[in-house]
Amino acid sequence: MHAKLQRRQALTDARRSLVLDAARAVFLEAGIEGASVREIARRAGYTPGAIYSYFESKEAIYAALLDESIQRLQSAVADAPVARDGPGQALAARAQAWFDFYAANPRELDLGFYLVQGMRPRGLTSELDHELNDHLYQALRPCEEALQEMGLDADAALRENTALFAHGVGLLLMQHTGRIRMFRQSADALFKAYVAQLVQRVDGGSRQPGLFGGTVQPDSTDT
Amino acid sequence: MHAKLQRRQALTDARRSLVLDAARAVFLEAGIEGASVREIARRAGYTPGAIYSYFESKEAIYAALLDESIQRLQSAVADAPVARDGPGQALAARAQAWFDFYAANPRELDLGFYLVQGMRPRGLTSELDHELNDHLYQALRPCEEALQEMGLDADAALRENTALFAHGVGLLLMQHTGRIRMFRQSADALFKAYVAQLVQRVDGGSRQPGLFGGTVQPDSTDT
């Protein structure tokens, strides 16, 4: 690339990043509905017109913010230390990576679950929402792969990975809101215990097929 | 009680309930910070002064709303059909009761976890927050008691009950936000599977002491 083009790209990236930082603050303060491109522009030191040259709408800014957050999550999981002592340890390392990412960045979890305004996906087109869901799914894939390496079939690995994610997200929610204090427990310790049990259960299951096979089977679908 | 006093009390209750209904709508739309007593009064058809004769502040209204919600949760858990076939089934019935309550009333979960404005307890005095935490803890106590009846000691029962609540809340969060769809799973089916496994694990554990005893032990406390 020409030096001039490179410089231009670097400037574009920097401006985009400034806009996203301003947007993050506005969304967390005002919610998705309460946020405006005008206010985001004001914080970033741009005119609304300048913002529209980078993003076509407020929703597009929100989606870009969330996508960037999921990319960081994906890197955290992908970069988790490779365990040489088996897929159980690989699973534990990768699961701990996403848990730690959200434990250290509670506002990313707010954004990722639309908690800036109640638990309702708002404003995103279903296409954008689908794309974000897919990226989050991909970010968590390494855990599912580890579960398959431990001997689970594809369906069981997906179910266990969903349950694992739900467990961690529930613990993080209780920690971030202080609700965990009413139980006098540690979210991190409970998460580690869940993962250890999962590893034990799946390893035991693969040695004794069918022992737990019937218990994770969904018996209905949500409406 | 005199008929006149009774009538007066009934009117007071009805007015209070009108105010709480209006407040619920305002909090869910505007968040805790964005809500105002003036707006709540407008929706309820009162003057702000009239509201202050029932509640001393916006935060007091929020706390009353949340407390009322937790009371309904408590009734749901307490009224779960009494299982005659052992504490494992009693646990399953009571756990399913709070899960169903929040599955049917997602906005109550929003309120209960302050999700109307990111996962941050805001505006409540620590005394009020402590009191609400205590009421929520009491609402979930029947599950803990069932775990003890199944043979767990008090510490282990508290840990398992915390993990159970986290698991369900995580699944509900994924269901309410539509995130569960990316995994193509059913929150209800996964919750039932978790409870079934818990029952199996604790029943198995009480027959073979120590088998899983070491895996739920917290090894640290949150900061």
CSV table of C-alpha atoms in Angstrom, one decimal:
chain,number,residue,atom,x,y,z
A,1,MET,CA,0.0,0.0,0.0
A,2,HIS,CA,1.2,3.5,-0.7
A,3,ALA,CA,2.3,5.5,2.3
A,4,LYS,CA,-0.4,8.1,1.6
A,5,LEU,CA,-3.1,5.4,1.5
A,6,GLN,CA,-1.8,3.8,4.6
A,7,ARG,CA,-1.9,7.2,6.4
A,8,ARG,CA,-5.4,7.8,5.2
A,9,GLN,CA,-6.5,4.4,6.4
A,10,ALA,CA,-4.9,4.9,9.8
A,11,LEU,CA,-6.7,8.2,10.2
A,12,THR,CA,-10.0,6.7,9.2
A,13,ASP,CA,-9.5,3.9,11.8
A,14,ALA,CA,-8.6,6.4,14.5
A,15,ARG,CA,-11.7,8.5,13.7
A,16,ARG,CA,-13.9,5.5,13.7
A,17,SER,CA,-12.5,4.4,17.0
A,18,LEU,CA,-13.1,7.9,18.5
A,19,VAL,CA,-16.7,7.7,17.4
A,20,LEU,CA,-17.1,4.2,18.9
A,21,ASP,CA,-15.7,5.3,22.2
A,22,ALA,CA,-18.1,8.2,22.4
A,23,ALA,CA,-21.0,6.0,21.3
A,24,ARG,CA,-20.2,3.4,24.0
A,25,ALA,CA,-20.4,6.1,26.7
A,26,VAL,CA,-23.7,7.5,25.3
A,27,PHE,CA,-25.3,4.0,24.9
A,28,LEU,CA,-24.4,3.0,28.5
A,29,GLU,CA,-25.8,6.3,29.9
A,30,ALA,CA,-28.9,6.7,27.8
A,31,GLY,CA,-29.8,3.3,26.5
A,32,ILE,CA,-30.2,2.4,22.9
A,33,GLU,CA,-33.4,4.3,22.4
A,34,GLY,CA,-32.2,7.4,24.3
A,35,ALA,CA,-29.0,7.7,22.5
A,36,SER,CA,-28.8,10.0,19.4
A,37,VAL,CA,-26.3,10.4,16.6
A,38,ARG,CA,-26.2,14.1,17.5
A,39,GLU,CA,-25.1,13.4,21.1
A,40,ILE,CA,-22.5,10.8,19.9
A,41,ALA,CA,-21.1,13.4,17.5
A,42,ARG,CA,-20.9,16.0,20.2
A,43,ARG,CA,-18.9,13.7,22.5
A,44,ALA,CA,-16.6,12.7,19.7
A,45,GLY,CA,-16.1,16.3,18.6
A,46,TYR,CA,-17.6,15.8,15.2
A,47,THR,CA,-20.6,17.1,13.3
A,48,PRO,CA,-23.5,14.6,12.9
A,49,GLY,CA,-22.8,14.8,9.2
A,50,ALA,CA,-19.3,13.6,9.7
A,51,ILE,CA,-20.5,10.6,11.8
A,52,TYR,CA,-22.9,9.6,8.9
A,53,SER,CA,-19.9,9.3,6.6
A,54,TYR,CA,-18.7,6.5,8.8
A,55,PHE,CA,-22.0,4.9,9.9
A,56,GLU,CA,-25.4,5.0,8.3
A,57,SER,CA,-27.4,5.0,11.5
A,58,LYS,CA,-27.3,4.9,15.3
A,59,GLU,CA,-28.1,1.2,15.1
A,60,ALA,CA,-25.1,0.6,12.8
A,61,ILE,CA,-22.9,2.3,15.4
A,62,TYR,CA,-24.3,0.0,18.1
A,63,ALA,CA,-23.8,-3.0,15.9
A,64,ALA,CA,-20.2,-2.0,15.2
A,65,LEU,CA,-19.5,-1.5,18.9
A,66,LEU,CA,-20.9,-4.9,19.8
A,67,ASP,CA,-19.1,-6.6,16.9
A,68,GLU,CA,-15.8,-5.0,18.1
A,69,SER,CA,-16.5,-6.3,21.6
A,70,ILE,CA,-17.2,-9.8,20.3
A,71,GLN,CA,-14.0,-9.7,18.3
A,72,ARG,CA,-12.0,-9.0,21.5
A,73,LEU,CA,-13.9,-11.8,23.2
A,74,GLN,CA,-13.0,-14.1,20.3
A,75,SER,CA,-9.3,-13.2,20.6
A,76,ALA,CA,-9.4,-13.8,24.4
A,77,VAL,CA,-10.8,-17.3,23.9
A,78,ALA,CA,-8.6,-18.2,20.9
A,79,ASP,CA,-5.4,-16.9,22.8
A,80,ALA,CA,-6.1,-19.0,25.9
A,81,PRO,CA,-3.0,-21.0,26.7
A,82,VAL,CA,-3.1,-24.3,24.8
A,83,ALA,CA,-3.3,-27.1,27.3
A,84,ARG,CA,-1.0,-30.0,26.5
A,85,ASP,CA,-2.8,-32.2,29.1
A,86,GLY,CA,-5.9,-33.1,27.2
A,87,PRO,CA,-9.2,-31.6,25.9
A,88,GLY,CA,-10.6,-31.3,29.4
A,89,GLN,CA,-7.9,-28.8,30.3
A,90,ALA,CA,-8.3,-27.1,27.0
A,91,LEU,CA,-12.0,-26.7,27.7
A,92,ALA,CA,-11.3,-25.3,31.1
A,93,ALA,CA,-8.7,-22.8,29.8
A,94,ARG,CA,-11.0,-21.5,27.0
A,95,ALA,CA,-14.1,-21.3,29.2
A,96,GLN,CA,-12.2,-19.4,31.8
A,97,ALA,CA,-11.0,-17.0,29.1
A,98,TRP,CA,-14.5,-15.8,28.2
A,99,PHE,CA,-15.5,-15.7,31.8
A,100,ASP,CA,-12.5,-13.6,32.7
A,101,PHE,CA,-13.1,-11.3,29.8
A,102,TYR,CA,-16.6,-10.5,30.9
A,103,ALA,CA,-15.7,-10.4,34.6
A,104,ALA,CA,-13.0,-7.8,33.8
A,105,ASN,CA,-15.3,-5.9,31.4
A,106,PRO,CA,-18.9,-5.8,32.8
A,107,ARG,CA,-20.0,-3.1,30.4
A,108,GLU,CA,-19.2,-5.4,27.5
A,109,LEU,CA,-21.7,-7.9,28.9
A,110,ASP,CA,-24.2,-5.0,29.3
A,111,LEU,CA,-23.8,-4.2,25.6
A,112,GLY,CA,-23.7,-7.8,24.5
A,113,PHE,CA,-27.0,-8.6,26.2
A,114,TYR,CA,-28.7,-5.3,25.4
A,115,LEU,CA,-28.8,-4.7,29.2
A,116,VAL,CA,-28.5,-1.0,28.6
A,117,GLN,CA,-32.2,-1.0,28.3
A,118,GLY,CA,-33.8,-4.1,29.8
A,119,MET,CA,-33.2,-7.4,28.1
A,120,ARG,CA,-34.8,-6.5,24.8
A,121,PRO,CA,-32.9,-6.5,21.5
A,122,ARG,CA,-33.9,-3.1,20.2
A,123,GLY,CA,-33.2,-1.2,17.1
A,124,LEU,CA,-31.1,-3.8,15.4
A,125,THR,CA,-32.4,-5.1,12.2
A,126,SER,CA,-32.8,-8.9,12.3
A,127,GLU,CA,-30.0,-9.2,9.8
A,128,LEU,CA,-27.6,-7.4,12.1
A,129,ASP,CA,-28.8,-9.3,15.1
A,130,HIS,CA,-28.3,-12.6,13.3
A,131,GLU,CA,-24.8,-11.6,12.2
A,132,LEU,CA,-23.9,-10.6,15.8
A,133,ASN,CA,-25.3,-13.8,17.2
A,134,ASP,CA,-23.3,-15.7,14.7
A,135,HIS,CA,-20.1,-13.9,15.7
A,136,LEU,CA,-20.7,-14.6,19.3
A,137,TYR,CA,-21.4,-18.3,18.5
A,138,GLN,CA,-18.0,-18.4,16.6
A,139,ALA,CA,-16.2,-16.8,19.5
A,140,LEU,CA,-17.4,-19.6,21.8
A,141,ARG,CA,-16.8,-22.4,19.2
A,142,PRO,CA,-13.4,-23.5,20.7
A,143,CYS,CA,-15.2,-24.6,23.8
A,144,GLU,CA,-17.6,-26.7,21.8
A,145,GLU,CA,-14.7,-28.2,19.8
A,146,ALA,CA,-13.0,-29.2,23.1
A,147,LEU,CA,-16.2,-30.9,24.2
A,148,GLN,CA,-16.2,-32.8,21.0
A,149,GLU,CA,-12.6,-33.8,21.4
A,150,MET,CA,-13.6,-35.1,24.9
A,151,GLY,CA,-16.0,-37.5,23.1
A,152,LEU,CA,-19.3,-35.8,23.0
A,153,ASP,CA,-21.2,-35.9,19.7
A,154,ALA,CA,-22.0,-32.6,17.9
A,155,ASP,CA,-25.5,-32.2,19.5
A,156,ALA,CA,-24.4,-33.0,23.0
A,157,ALA,CA,-21.3,-30.6,22.7
A,158,LEU,CA,-23.6,-27.8,21.5
A,159,ARG,CA,-26.0,-28.4,24.4
A,160,GLU,CA,-23.2,-28.5,27.0
A,161,ASN,CA,-21.6,-25.4,25.6
A,162,THR,CA,-24.9,-23.5,25.8
A,163,ALA,CA,-25.4,-24.6,29.4
A,164,LEU,CA,-21.8,-23.6,30.2
A,165,PHE,CA,-22.3,-20.2,28.7
A,166,ALA,CA,-25.6,-19.7,30.5
A,167,HIS,CA,-24.0,-20.8,33.8
A,168,GLY,CA,-21.2,-18.3,33.5
A,169,VAL,CA,-23.4,-15.5,32.3
A,170,GLY,CA,-25.8,-16.1,35.2
A,171,LEU,CA,-22.9,-15.9,37.7
A,172,LEU,CA,-21.5,-12.8,36.1
A,173,LEU,CA,-24.9,-11.1,36.2
A,174,MET,CA,-25.1,-12.0,39.9
A,175,GLN,CA,-21.6,-10.7,40.5
A,176,HIS,CA,-22.0,-7.5,38.6
A,177,THR,CA,-25.2,-6.6,40.3
A,178,GLY,CA,-24.0,-7.6,43.8
A,179,ARG,CA,-26.7,-10.2,44.0
A,180,ILE,CA,-24.1,-12.9,44.6
A,181,ARG,CA,-23.4,-11.3,48.0
A,182,MET,CA,-26.8,-12.4,49.3
A,183,PHE,CA,-25.5,-16.0,48.9
A,184,ARG,CA,-22.0,-15.1,50.3
A,185,GLN,CA,-20.4,-17.0,47.4
A,186,SER,CA,-17.7,-16.3,44.8
A,187,ALA,CA,-18.8,-16.3,41.1
A,188,ASP,CA,-15.3,-17.3,40.0
A,189,ALA,CA,-15.1,-20.2,42.4
A,190,LEU,CA,-18.6,-21.4,41.4
A,191,PHE,CA,-17.7,-21.1,37.7
A,192,LYS,CA,-14.5,-23.2,38.2
A,193,ALA,CA,-16.4,-25.8,40.1
A,194,TYR,CA,-19.0,-26.0,37.3
A,195,VAL,CA,-16.3,-26.5,34.7
A,196,ALA,CA,-14.5,-29.1,36.8
A,197,GLN,CA,-17.8,-31.0,37.2
A,198,LEU,CA,-18.5,-30.8,33.5
A,199,VAL,CA,-15.1,-32.2,32.7
A,200,GLN,CA,-15.5,-35.0,35.2
A,201,ARG,CA,-19.0,-35.7,33.9
A,202,VAL,CA,-18.0,-35.8,30.3
A,203,ASP,CA,-14.8,-37.8,30.9
A,204,GLY,CA,-16.8,-40.2,33.0
A,205,GLY,CA,-19.5,-40.3,30.4
A,206,SER,CA,-17.1,-41.2,27.6
A,207,ARG,CA,-15.7,-44.0,29.7
A,208,GLN,CA,-19.1,-45.3,30.7
A,209,PRO,CA,-21.3,-44.5,27.7
A,210,GLY,CA,-24.9,-43.7,28.6
A,211,LEU,CA,-24.4,-43.1,32.2
A,212,PHE,CA,-25.4,-39.4,32.0
A,213,GLY,CA,-26.5,-39.5,28.4
A,214,GLY,CA,-30.2,-39.2,29.1
A,215,THR,CA,-29.9,-36.2,31.4
A,216,VAL,CA,-28.9,-33.4,29.1
A,217,GLN,CA,-31.5,-34.3,26.4
A,218,PRO,CA,-33.9,-31.4,25.8
A,219,ASP,CA,-37.4,-32.6,26.0
A,220,SER,CA,-39.1,-29.6,24.5
A,221,THR,CA,-38.4,-26.4,22.6
A,222,ASP,CA,-39.1,-22.9,23.7
A,223,THR,CA,-41.9,-21.0,22.1
B,1,MET,CA,-61.8,-3.0,62.0
B,2,HIS,CA,-64.5,-0.4,61.5
B,3,ALA,CA,-66.0,-0.4,58.0
B,4,LYS,CA,-64.8,3.2,57.5
B,5,LEU,CA,-61.2,2.3,58.4
B,6,GLN,CA,-61.4,-0.7,56.2
B,7,ARG,CA,-62.7,1.4,53.3
B,8,ARG,CA,-59.9,3.9,53.9
B,9,GLN,CA,-57.3,1.1,53.9
B,10,ALA,CA,-58.7,-0.4,50.7
B,11,LEU,CA,-58.5,3.0,49.0
B,12,THR,CA,-54.9,3.6,50.2
B,13,ASP,CA,-53.9,0.1,48.8
B,14,ALA,CA,-55.6,0.8,45.5
B,15,ARG,CA,-53.9,4.2,45.1
B,16,ARG,CA,-50.5,2.7,46.1
B,17,SER,CA,-51.0,0.0,43.5
B,18,LEU,CA,-51.9,2.6,40.8
B,19,VAL,CA,-48.7,4.5,41.6
B,20,LEU,CA,-46.6,1.3,41.4
B,21,ASP,CA,-48.1,0.3,38.1
B,22,ALA,CA,-47.3,3.7,36.7
B,23,ALA,CA,-43.8,3.6,38.2
B,24,ARG,CA,-43.1,0.2,36.7
B,25,ALA,CA,-43.8,1.5,33.2
B,26,VAL,CA,-41.7,4.6,33.7
B,27,PHE,CA,-38.7,2.7,35.2
B,28,LEU,CA,-38.8,0.2,32.3
B,29,GLU,CA,-38.9,3.0,29.7
B,30,ALA,CA,-36.5,5.5,31.2
B,31,GLY,CA,-34.3,3.6,33.6
B,32,ILE,CA,-33.9,4.3,37.2
B,33,GLU,CA,-31.9,7.5,36.7
B,34,GLY,CA,-34.1,8.8,33.9
B,35,ALA,CA,-37.4,8.2,35.9
B,36,SER,CA,-38.9,11.1,37.8
B,37,VAL,CA,-41.5,11.3,40.5
B,38,ARG,CA,-43.2,14.0,38.4
B,39,GLU,CA,-43.5,11.6,35.4
B,40,ILE,CA,-44.7,8.7,37.6
B,41,ALA,CA,-47.3,11.1,39.1
B,42,ARG,CA,-48.5,12.2,35.6
B,43,ARG,CA,-49.0,8.6,34.5
B,44,ALA,CA,-50.8,7.7,37.7
B,45,GLY,CA,-53.0,10.7,37.5
B,46,TYR,CA,-51.8,12.3,40.7
B,47,THR,CA,-49.8,15.4,41.7
B,48,PRO,CA,-46.2,14.8,42.7
B,49,GLY,CA,-47.2,16.0,46.2
B,50,ALA,CA,-49.8,13.2,46.4
B,51,ILE,CA,-47.1,10.6,45.5
B,52,TYR,CA,-44.9,11.9,48.2
B,53,SER,CA,-47.6,11.1,50.7
B,54,TYR,CA,-47.2,7.5,49.8
B,55,PHE,CA,-43.4,7.2,49.1
B,56,GLU,CA,-40.6,9.4,50.3
B,57,SER,CA,-38.5,9.2,47.1
B,58,LYS,CA,-38.2,7.7,43.6
B,59,GLU,CA,-35.8,5.1,45.1
B,60,ALA,CA,-38.4,4.2,47.7
B,61,ILE,CA,-40.9,3.6,44.8
B,62,TYR,CA,-38.4,1.4,43.0
B,63,ALA,CA,-37.7,-0.6,46.2
B,64,ALA,CA,-41.4,-1.0,46.8
B,65,LEU,CA,-41.9,-2.3,43.2
B,66,LEU,CA,-39.0,-4.7,43.5
B,67,ASP,CA,-40.2,-5.9,46.9
B,68,GLU,CA,-43.7,-6.6,45.6
B,69,SER,CA,-42.2,-8.5,42.7
B,70,ILE,CA,-40.1,-10.6,45.1
B,71,GLN,CA,-43.1,-11.3,47.2
B,72,ARG,CA,-44.9,-12.7,44.2
B,73,LEU,CA,-41.8,-14.8,43.4
B,74,GLN,CA,-41.8,-16.1,47.0
B,75,SER,CA,-45.5,-17.1,46.7
B,76,ALA,CA,-44.8,-18.9,43.5
B,77,VAL,CA,-42.0,-21.0,45.1
B,78,ALA,CA,-43.9,-21.6,48.3
B,79,ASP,CA,-47.0,-22.7,46.4
B,80,ALA,CA,-45.2,-25.1,44.2
B,81,PRO,CA,-46.9,-28.5,44.5
B,82,VAL,CA,-45.6,-30.4,47.4
B,83,ALA,CA,-43.9,-33.5,46.1
B,84,ARG,CA,-44.7,-36.7,48.0
B,85,ASP,CA,-41.9,-38.6,46.3
B,86,GLY,CA,-38.9,-37.2,48.0
B,87,PRO,CA,-36.8,-34.1,48.4
B,88,GLY,CA,-35.3,-34.4,45.0
B,89,GLN,CA,-38.7,-33.9,43.4
B,90,ALA,CA,-39.5,-31.2,45.9
B,91,LEU,CA,-36.3,-29.4,44.8
B,92,ALA,CA,-37.3,-29.8,41.1
B,93,ALA,CA,-40.8,-28.4,41.7
B,94,ARG,CA,-39.6,-25.4,43.7
B,95,ALA,CA,-36.8,-24.6,41.3
B,96,GLN,CA,-39.1,-24.9,38.3
B,97,ALA,CA,-41.5,-22.5,40.1
B,98,TRP,CA,-39.1,-19.6,40.2
B,99,PHE,CA,-37.8,-20.3,36.7
B,100,ASP,CA,-41.4,-20.3,35.4
B,101,PHE,CA,-42.2,-17.1,37.2
B,102,TYR,CA,-39.3,-15.2,35.6
B,103,ALA,CA,-39.9,-16.9,32.2
B,104,ALA,CA,-43.4,-15.7,32.2
B,105,ASN,CA,-42.5,-12.2,33.6
B,106,PRO,CA,-39.3,-11.1,32.0
B,107,ARG,CA,-39.7,-7.5,33.1
B,108,GLU,CA,-39.6,-8.7,36.7
B,109,LEU,CA,-36.2,-10.1,36.0
B,110,ASP,CA,-35.2,-6.7,34.4
B,111,LEU,CA,-36.3,-4.9,37.6
B,112,GLY,CA,-34.8,-7.5,40.0
B,113,PHE,CA,-31.4,-7.3,38.4
B,114,TYR,CA,-31.5,-3.5,37.7
B,115,LEU,CA,-31.3,-4.3,34.0
B,116,VAL,CA,-33.3,-1.2,33.3
B,117,GLN,CA,-30.0,0.5,33.2
B,118,GLY,CA,-27.1,-1.8,32.8
B,119,MET,CA,-26.2,-4.2,35.5
B,120,ARG,CA,-25.6,-1.6,38.2
B,121,PRO,CA,-27.5,-1.3,41.4
B,122,ARG,CA,-28.3,2.4,41.3
B,123,GLY,CA,-30.0,4.8,43.5
B,124,LEU,CA,-30.9,2.3,46.2
B,125,THR,CA,-29.5,3.0,49.6
B,126,SER,CA,-27.3,0.1,50.8
B,127,GLU,CA,-29.9,-0.6,53.5
B,128,LEU,CA,-32.7,-1.0,51.0
B,129,ASP,CA,-30.5,-3.1,48.7
B,130,HIS,CA,-29.5,-5.3,51.6
B,131,GLU,CA,-33.2,-5.7,52.6
B,132,LEU,CA,-34.2,-6.6,49.0
B,133,ASN,CA,-31.3,-9.1,48.8
B,134,ASP,CA,-32.5,-10.7,52.0
B,135,HIS,CA,-36.1,-11.0,50.7
B,136,LEU,CA,-34.8,-12.6,47.4
B,137,TYR,CA,-32.7,-15.0,49.5
B,138,GLN,CA,-35.7,-15.9,51.6
B,139,ALA,CA,-37.8,-16.5,48.5
B,140,LEU,CA,-35.3,-19.1,47.3
B,141,ARG,CA,-34.8,-20.7,50.7
B,142,PRO,CA,-37.2,-23.6,50.0
B,143,CYS,CA,-34.8,-24.9,47.4
B,144,GLU,CA,-31.9,-24.7,49.8
B,145,GLU,CA,-34.0,-26.6,52.4
B,146,ALA,CA,-34.8,-29.3,49.9
B,147,LEU,CA,-31.1,-29.7,49.1
B,148,GLN,CA,-30.4,-30.1,52.8
B,149,GLU,CA,-33.1,-32.7,53.1
B,150,MET,CA,-31.3,-34.5,50.3
B,151,GLY,CA,-28.3,-34.8,52.5
B,152,LEU,CA,-26.2,-31.8,51.8
B,153,ASP,CA,-24.7,-29.8,54.7
B,154,ALA,CA,-25.7,-26.2,55.1
B,155,ASP,CA,-22.6,-24.8,53.2
B,156,ALA,CA,-23.0,-27.2,50.3
B,157,ALA,CA,-26.7,-26.6,50.0
B,158,LEU,CA,-26.1,-22.8,49.9
B,159,ARG,CA,-23.5,-23.3,47.2
B,160,GLU,CA,-25.6,-25.6,45.1
B,161,ASN,CA,-28.6,-23.2,45.4
B,162,THR,CA,-26.5,-20.3,44.3
B,163,ALA,CA,-25.2,-22.2,41.3
B,164,LEU,CA,-28.8,-23.4,40.5
B,165,PHE,CA,-30.1,-19.8,40.6
B,166,ALA,CA,-27.2,-18.5,38.4
B,167,HIS,CA,-27.8,-21.3,35.9
B,168,GLY,CA,-31.5,-20.4,35.6
B,169,VAL,CA,-30.9,-16.7,35.4
B,170,GLY,CA,-28.3,-17.2,32.7
B,171,LEU,CA,-30.7,-19.3,30.7
B,172,LEU,CA,-33.5,-16.8,31.2
B,173,LEU,CA,-31.2,-13.9,30.1
B,174,MET,CA,-30.3,-15.8,27.0
B,175,GLN,CA,-33.9,-16.6,26.3
B,176,HIS,CA,-35.3,-13.1,26.9
B,177,THR,CA,-32.6,-11.5,24.7
B,178,GLY,CA,-33.0,-14.2,21.9
B,179,ARG,CA,-29.3,-15.2,22.4
B,180,ILE,CA,-30.4,-18.8,23.0
B,181,ARG,CA,-31.4,-19.0,19.4
B,182,MET,CA,-27.8,-18.8,18.2
B,183,PHE,CA,-27.3,-22.2,20.0
B,184,ARG,CA,-30.7,-23.6,18.7
B,185,GLN,CA,-31.5,-24.7,22.3
B,186,SER,CA,-34.4,-24.5,24.7
B,187,ALA,CA,-33.8,-22.6,27.9
B,188,ASP,CA,-36.6,-24.6,29.7
B,189,ALA,CA,-35.2,-28.0,28.5
B,190,LEU,CA,-31.7,-27.1,29.6
B,191,PHE,CA,-32.9,-25.9,33.0
B,192,LYS,CA,-34.8,-29.1,33.6
B,193,ALA,CA,-31.7,-31.1,32.5
B,194,TYR,CA,-29.6,-29.1,35.0
B,195,VAL,CA,-32.0,-29.8,37.8
B,196,ALA,CA,-32.2,-33.5,36.9
B,197,GLN,CA,-28.4,-33.7,37.0
B,198,LEU,CA,-28.2,-31.9,40.3
B,199,VAL,CA,-30.7,-34.3,41.9
B,200,GLN,CA,-28.8,-37.2,40.5
B,201,ARG,CA,-25.4,-35.8,41.6
B,202,VAL,CA,-26.6,-35.0,45.1
B,203,ASP,CA,-28.5,-38.3,45.5
B,204,GLY,CA,-25.5,-40.1,44.2
B,205,GLY,CA,-23.2,-38.1,46.4
B,206,SER,CA,-25.2,-38.9,49.6
B,207,ARG,CA,-24.9,-42.6,48.7
B,208,GLN,CA,-21.2,-42.3,48.0
B,209,PRO,CA,-20.0,-39.6,50.3
B,210,GLY,CA,-17.1,-37.5,48.9
B,211,LEU,CA,-17.5,-38.5,45.3
B,212,PHE,CA,-18.3,-35.0,44.2
B,213,GLY,CA,-17.7,-33.3,47.5
B,214,GLY,CA,-14.5,-31.6,46.4
B,215,THR,CA,-15.7,-30.1,43.2
B,216,VAL,CA,-18.1,-27.4,44.4
B,217,GLN,CA,-15.8,-26.0,47.0
B,218,PRO,CA,-15.1,-22.3,46.4
B,219,ASP,CA,-11.4,-21.7,46.4
B,220,SER,CA,-11.5,-17.9,46.5
B,221,THR,CA,-13.8,-15.0,47.3
B,222,ASP,CA,-14.8,-12.3,44.9
B,223,THR,CA,-13.4,-8.8,45.4
